[in-house]
Amino acid sequence: MLVALALGTQIGRLQSQPALNLMPYPSSVQSGAGSLKIDSSFTVGLAGYTEPRLDRAAERFLRQLSRQTAIPLAGKPAASSQAVLMIHTDRASKEIQELGEDESYILEVSATGAKLNAPTPLGTLHGLQTFLQLVEVSPEGFAAPAVTINDRPRFPWRGLMIDSARHFVPLDVLRRNIDGLEAVKMNVFHWHLSENQGFRVESKKFPKLHEMGSDGLYYTQDEIHDLIEYAHDRGIRVVPEFDVPGHSTAWFVGYPELASAPGPYEIERKWGVFDPAFDPTSEKTYKFLDQFIAEMAKLFPDHFFHVGGDEVNGKQWDANPKIKEFIKAHGLKNNEGLQSYFNKKLEPLVSKHGKSMVGWDEVLDPTLPKDIVIQSWRGQDSLASAAKQGFRGILSNGYYLDLGWSAARHYAVDPLSGTAANLSPEEKTRILGGESCMWAEYINPENIDSRIWPRNAVIAERLWSPQETTDVASMHTRMEILSTRLEWLGLTHKTYHRQMLQRIAGPSSPEEFAALATLASVVEPVKDYTREETATTEPTSATPLNRLVDAVPLESATARQFGELVDKFIATTCHDPAAEARLRAQLTAWRDNDAKLQALAQRSFFVKEVAATSQDLSSMGAVGLAALDFIAKGQRAPDDWKAQQLAVIQQVEKSKGQLLLMPAPAVQKLIEAASAGGVCSSTH
Amino acid sequence: MLVALALGTQIGRLQSQPALNLMPYPSSVQSGAGSLKIDSSFTVGLAGYTEPRLDRAAERFLRQLSRQTAIPLAGKPAASSQAVLMIHTDRASKEIQELGEDESYILEVSATGAKLNAPTPLGTLHGLQTFLQLVEVSPEGFAAPAVTINDRPRFPWRGLMIDSARHFVPLDVLRRNIDGLEAVKMNVFHWHLSENQGFRVESKKFPKLHEMGSDGLYYTQDEIHDLIEYAHDRGIRVVPEFDVPGHSTAWFVGYPELASAPGPYEIERKWGVFDPAFDPTSEKTYKFLDQFIAEMAKLFPDHFFHVGGDEVNGKQWDANPKIKEFIKAHGLKNNEGLQSYFNKKLEPLVSKHGKSMVGWDEVLDPTLPKDIVIQSWRGQDSLASAAKQGFRGILSNGYYLDLGWSAARHYAVDPLSGTAANLSPEEKTRILGGESCMWAEYINPENIDSRIWPRNAVIAERLWSPQETTDVASMHTRMEILSTRLEWLGLTHKTYHRQMLQRIAGPSSPEEFAALATLASVVEPVKDYTREETATTEPTSATPLNRLVDAVPLESATARQFGELVDKFIATTCHDPAAEARLRAQLTAWRDNDAKLQALAQRSFFVKEVAATSQDLSSMGAVGLAALDFIAKGQRAPDDWKAQQLAVIQQVEKSKGQLLLMPAPAVQKLIEAASAGGVCSSTH
């Protein structure tokens, strides 16, 4: 190893294009000489501290290596101390995984073997994932490059929240996504388990919760126990969330007496913020929650227990004279005061069972114990303010996967930016990390993976890698490579797309299907919270998710690459013939696409629905070509032409069928380049 | 329904292009007026005879309908007799499914509802599959066309054999393929469970069979029981095969005393025909087989029990003086005589446990009871000869999926053709049907589905549909549509391809990957039994199946379509400008493809391996373009040019990297058209 180190060159983490296709990128990477060939003689051995979890991890690692290479490998770790990859773990981690445990590891790969050393099994698990990412096809077969990696996370809390309440998420879907979390070194699965639309956990103490509140779609306690074990095997904590006092209609179907209005209640089918809320003035509420938390605290071993606390609209409280009276009698200012009162009664019930309470921004109250954790959907400033008051926090603002932001936009969100950048070192340690959030209005088992991956990987990198790891081009390259790797875990974020398109098309010729795929490649669903607004009929939990808006990824790689090419072309003052030829080919294909799709639009309801967008794509292609023509002739395009074309772009940019045509801004740049004498056309 | 019938027009089964995308095509289809809309109000009700299997079938049907439409549907059949689809089953089928039970059904769909009537649950299961295939996207959403279908199978034995011995096939892979069998109305899963390379069943009586003969890769009896239930739920019998006296090395690892040579034995790792065989002269052999069959006869409830019997090379018998002596002493002519002796001792052991013996051609012996069934890898003549002697038979010759034949070639194979066409009606009834065979030298869980599907569906049609259903163009159209439908069952025959290509490519640009996909789209693995011959190193069960030859489908749709286009073009005496333009575009893309692949071939071992084929593709593209140029100019191409080009084609047609470049014969036709004055060029 010394030789390799001496020969090696430093691959700095500040380098704009990391040489290794790793995500999240490690904190320190030093390249060596040569590479380690991976063939059927590959073995792995365990030394130092051992435990069954490590054996299972080695077996899973071998299975995974075998899957990504298709090389049959022995299914068990070798007994020998001469294995190709020798793992040494120093000591056990905590039996119940804790926040802030040592997750570091050192991985040394040389041409003759590899060593993975870690203080605890958590580091071992992370190092194995890094090794899997190092293995790539080479001119001689599969190999891992010689390298020394010294790695540890930046933040101790790196999570994904999945809402399995609005739409039920089957266990196999959760498992494959937990595999994905392991691959990107996230260590928290935050499980959002109750909502207006469903209560998803079997309660033996209060069986009407799942029996009446779930349409039969809930997780049994055995299943939950198994999933927690599954996550624990992968170094992932499971934090349950039971949202109170709002977001709670499904509880009241079986137990209307807990609500602030008499009921009866039905499971909510629509989306939005609803009125039902627990009655904070009733001792019944606390007696119930005490017993409920007692049961759930046993079922979920993690030290943290999430009580939600968000978006109470207060309407039921306002409408209940007894509650209004209570507010007055107890000197509470208003409904917020009443929710503080509720939280102060709730927190001891949580801590009594050995747990720390987690809640969304709204639960923050200076008089609560400093032990609680704030999860912020509001942002870094809110977290910084909490940190100054002594509270710990995790960031979710900027990490909402359902809003359809680009990977680059998520990547730019740092928990320690904004006001948080100016915190004292001690205050900064209170910012524990962050969590991406997969809210579930528009997901089902078919498309959920595509809403989480690959974008979740760049959030994972933000939370693991050094703060300076910010090169966007490198991120895009590595994200695409990782995205392909994630398929070996059974994630369906890539495969779902063609299958959904084929449902949309129905029987179709290869040319028709290609035209649909071309249209699909340049559109994205409407962003943020506009999906409800733009719907023609109010969506519910029974609405089929089978339209093009459900079938396209939330970020169009084609549109991004087209935009990059336009920028590159204009940066050369339009003097790059290769780039021009590629732009022209792309724009021509778009212009001609609608004609190929028209017959299919006659046959398929779902294609008909996007016919206007298809026409827009043609118009946009024609506009872009016209701009290129001006540029090619060295003519400055006239102002009235520019105005006409910009009007077309403006029309094209309006969402139709809840879809946005993503290359429009880049085509607009071409129009402007064609019209602005100095930028392009005058230089020809 | 009467109205619809009156308005309906007969869609005859002889019509060359069936109007409905059904496979296997039903024996009688009568179209009605309008269509039945499928939305979230869809329900299904069961009437007449009921049993839990029918409830489960209705639930599975609803799940499947929901999956293919993404419409959330109630998970259970409706209690109402007013369901949209009303199912009426007359009576129970046999508790243990028997050969020749009534599998017919009548399905009537009108604009207002649908009725499925069947004498037994077997017909009900088939009718539900037909209904699922009727549902397609329409201009108004999902719908099933109004139609009356009266359907029944042509043959009572319609099976798929999977060899899970040479390569172990995990249970989830078997289950999804059994789902596929249900979709195409096959009713036998023939499970090849023992081989030289592995013994795959847990034996409680003789545990060393699976403990020493399987590398730990075997099915427990509980798993087998569950799989049989799974198949039974889908109207599918499970026929086990334990191959004796040859193909049996894996038995002898634990029980060398049963073999004809002393041993010790190891699990075989190579492919081929091997020497080890049971000792037919030893009473130990029959005592063992008696107890073994007793155990397996209980585990597998089906009335048929397959004993293999194929390919005994006799070398161990020749080398054993005691056995040679025995042959002489018993007046047996030779080794074949000895195998007959063995079969005559074996058959009573099978029938004693209530089973009928099935064996490959070699077991046929006129002195055996007429109760046995011959499975023929030799062909229709062999079956006809057996039928004349009173034996029943099933055809597998022509249905070997591993040989890489085209769908059209399999489709043309009819169990009642050749000598069998001239059998008397009574003799013909002895031809029970056929079985496709998936031998397992070159399959693993990743590519097995692609070796079975979609081609198995056309064999299923041959065995189900009327003999006159032979239109190849219609078959291709319906096969492609079915192939897409089968993905909703979780079959991976389409998704595996891109994933394997991505492993082969490693990190690559979209252009490089597209070039690899283009190459992959026009090649097929070498055919029949040439894969061993053409291998550079002898393949074994440990050989990774990760090369392009493992990743491409066994039939290239692109090459087939290109060939059809060339034929069409030449048929117009080369006067079809649209066809010419398409040919030119295709040939140009092929000619230019290699340049795009060269950088990747420098980086990836697996791409490097196919570099010669990639160059061949370019050469072939150039040749085809040159031929088109002559044709376009109306010139007759000179003879020396023709000779040169044919030499190129001859070179290109040689397999390299175990791949065949499939469009070569079509390009040769273009050369010949360019050179033959009368066909094309002279007419310009």
Tab-separated table of N, CA, C and O in Angstrom, chain A residues 214-251:
chain	number	residue	atom	x	y	z
A	214	SER	N	-58.019	2.855	7.484
A	214	SER	CA	-56.981	2.539	6.488
A	214	SER	C	-57.484	1.874	5.208
A	214	SER	O	-56.650	1.562	4.340
A	215	ASP	N	-58.775	1.627	5.061
A	215	ASP	CA	-59.265	0.822	3.925
A	215	ASP	C	-58.555	-0.529	3.839
A	215	ASP	O	-58.386	-1.087	2.745
A	216	GLY	N	-58.081	-1.018	4.979
A	216	GLY	CA	-57.373	-2.304	4.960
A	216	GLY	C	-55.925	-2.199	4.512
A	216	GLY	O	-55.220	-3.212	4.449
A	217	LEU	N	-55.488	-1.002	4.220
A	217	LEU	CA	-54.106	-0.818	3.754
A	217	LEU	C	-53.264	-0.278	4.916
A	217	LEU	O	-53.165	0.936	5.119
A	218	TYR	N	-52.703	-1.207	5.695
A	218	TYR	CA	-51.865	-0.799	6.839
A	218	TYR	C	-50.752	-1.818	7.009
A	218	TYR	O	-50.762	-2.889	6.385
A	219	TYR	N	-49.770	-1.463	7.809
A	219	TYR	CA	-48.651	-2.361	8.107
A	219	TYR	C	-48.935	-3.051	9.433
A	219	TYR	O	-49.271	-2.397	10.422
A	220	THR	N	-48.794	-4.378	9.466
A	220	THR	CA	-48.929	-5.067	10.750
A	220	THR	C	-47.688	-4.782	11.592
A	220	THR	O	-46.643	-4.374	11.088
A	221	GLN	N	-47.810	-5.052	12.872
A	221	GLN	CA	-46.659	-4.807	13.752
A	221	GLN	C	-45.498	-5.727	13.378
A	221	GLN	O	-44.336	-5.326	13.472
A	222	ASP	N	-45.815	-6.946	12.968
A	222	ASP	CA	-44.738	-7.842	12.529
A	222	ASP	C	-44.014	-7.275	11.308
A	222	ASP	O	-42.788	-7.332	11.208
A	223	GLU	N	-44.795	-6.764	10.378
A	223	GLU	CA	-44.176	-6.191	9.175
A	223	GLU	C	-43.294	-4.993	9.525
A	223	GLU	O	-42.207	-4.819	8.971
A	224	ILE	N	-43.791	-4.178	10.453
A	224	ILE	CA	-43.010	-3.006	10.865
A	224	ILE	C	-41.719	-3.442	11.552
A	224	ILE	O	-40.633	-2.932	11.270
A	225	HIS	N	-41.849	-4.428	12.418
A	225	HIS	CA	-40.670	-4.963	13.093
A	225	HIS	C	-39.640	-5.438	12.063
A	225	HIS	O	-38.442	-5.120	12.161
A	226	ASP	N	-40.109	-6.163	11.067
A	226	ASP	CA	-39.193	-6.662	10.037
A	226	ASP	C	-38.560	-5.519	9.245
A	226	ASP	O	-37.380	-5.573	8.904
A	227	LEU	N	-39.350	-4.504	8.936
A	227	LEU	CA	-38.791	-3.400	8.154
A	227	LEU	C	-37.732	-2.642	8.957
A	227	LEU	O	-36.708	-2.209	8.420
A	228	ILE	N	-37.963	-2.511	10.251
A	228	ILE	CA	-36.970	-1.841	11.107
A	228	ILE	C	-35.673	-2.655	11.139
A	228	ILE	O	-34.573	-2.103	11.041
A	229	GLU	N	-35.814	-3.979	11.229
A	229	GLU	CA	-34.633	-4.850	11.177
A	229	GLU	C	-33.909	-4.688	9.839
A	229	GLU	O	-32.680	-4.647	9.775
A	230	TYR	N	-34.706	-4.628	8.792
A	230	TYR	CA	-34.159	-4.489	7.440
A	230	TYR	C	-33.345	-3.193	7.340
A	230	TYR	O	-32.231	-3.175	6.817
A	231	ALA	N	-33.912	-2.119	7.869
A	231	ALA	CA	-33.216	-0.830	7.828
A	231	ALA	C	-31.991	-0.858	8.744
A	231	ALA	O	-30.917	-0.367	8.376
A	232	HIS	N	-32.123	-1.452	9.915
A	232	HIS	CA	-31.005	-1.526	10.864
A	232	HIS	C	-29.828	-2.273	10.248
A	232	HIS	O	-28.664	-1.892	10.423
A	233	ASP	N	-30.131	-3.321	9.509
A	233	ASP	CA	-29.075	-4.057	8.798
A	233	ASP	C	-28.300	-3.154	7.858
A	233	ASP	O	-27.156	-3.443	7.507
A	234	ARG	N	-28.930	-2.096	7.404
A	234	ARG	CA	-28.318	-1.198	6.415
A	234	ARG	C	-27.858	0.118	7.043
A	234	ARG	O	-27.614	1.096	6.330
A	235	GLY	N	-27.762	0.141	8.388
A	235	GLY	CA	-27.274	1.343	9.059
A	235	GLY	C	-28.247	2.494	9.024
A	235	GLY	O	-27.848	3.656	9.014
A	236	ILE	N	-29.532	2.155	9.003
A	236	ILE	CA	-30.561	3.191	8.848
A	236	ILE	C	-31.533	3.152	10.018
A	236	ILE	O	-32.098	2.107	10.345
A	237	ARG	N	-31.712	4.304	10.646
A	237	ARG	CA	-32.681	4.429	11.730
A	237	ARG	C	-34.075	4.645	11.133
A	237	ARG	O	-34.216	5.248	10.072
A	238	VAL	N	-35.080	4.145	11.826
A	238	VAL	CA	-36.461	4.374	11.383
A	238	VAL	C	-37.154	5.267	12.395
A	238	VAL	O	-37.326	4.883	13.556
A	239	VAL	N	-37.518	6.459	11.955
A	239	VAL	CA	-38.210	7.414	12.825
A	239	VAL	C	-39.671	7.474	12.400
A	239	VAL	O	-39.969	7.884	11.280
A	240	PRO	N	-40.577	7.031	13.273
A	240	PRO	CA	-41.991	7.063	12.894
A	240	PRO	C	-42.579	8.460	13.111
A	240	PRO	O	-42.146	9.183	14.007
A	241	GLU	N	-43.528	8.824	12.283
A	241	GLU	CA	-44.265	10.069	12.522
A	241	GLU	C	-45.751	9.778	12.613
A	241	GLU	O	-46.334	9.177	11.697
A	242	PHE	N	-46.331	10.205	13.728
A	242	PHE	CA	-47.796	10.198	13.885
A	242	PHE	C	-48.202	11.646	14.071
A	242	PHE	O	-47.922	12.253	15.104
A	243	ASP	N	-48.830	12.178	13.051
A	243	ASP	CA	-49.068	13.620	12.990
A	243	ASP	C	-50.259	13.988	13.871
A	243	ASP	O	-51.384	13.526	13.647
A	244	VAL	N	-50.010	14.831	14.901
A	244	VAL	CA	-51.064	15.373	15.774
A	244	VAL	C	-50.754	16.840	16.050
A	244	VAL	O	-49.602	17.228	15.967
A	245	PRO	N	-51.695	17.682	16.346
A	245	PRO	CA	-53.134	17.404	16.489
A	245	PRO	C	-53.901	17.499	15.158
A	245	PRO	O	-55.023	17.041	15.078
A	246	GLY	N	-53.285	18.061	14.105
A	246	GLY	CA	-53.964	18.135	12.808
A	246	GLY	C	-53.613	16.924	11.951
A	246	GLY	O	-53.043	15.940	12.451
A	247	HIS	N	-53.955	17.007	10.678
A	247	HIS	CA	-53.673	15.906	9.733
A	247	HIS	C	-54.157	14.568	10.284
A	247	HIS	O	-53.485	13.549	10.139
A	248	SER	N	-55.309	14.580	10.941
A	248	SER	CA	-55.645	13.436	11.787
A	248	SER	C	-57.037	12.857	11.556
A	248	SER	O	-57.531	12.083	12.370
A	249	THR	N	-57.649	13.178	10.424
A	249	THR	CA	-59.014	12.682	10.188
A	249	THR	C	-59.110	11.164	10.349
A	249	THR	O	-60.078	10.650	10.922
A	250	ALA	N	-58.108	10.444	9.834
A	250	ALA	CA	-58.206	8.978	9.822
A	250	ALA	C	-58.271	8.382	11.228
A	250	ALA	O	-58.867	7.327	11.431
A	251	TRP	N	-57.682	9.071	12.219
A	251	TRP	CA	-57.782	8.580	13.601
A	251	TRP	C	-59.232	8.609	14.072
A	251	TRP	O	-59.658	7.778	14.875
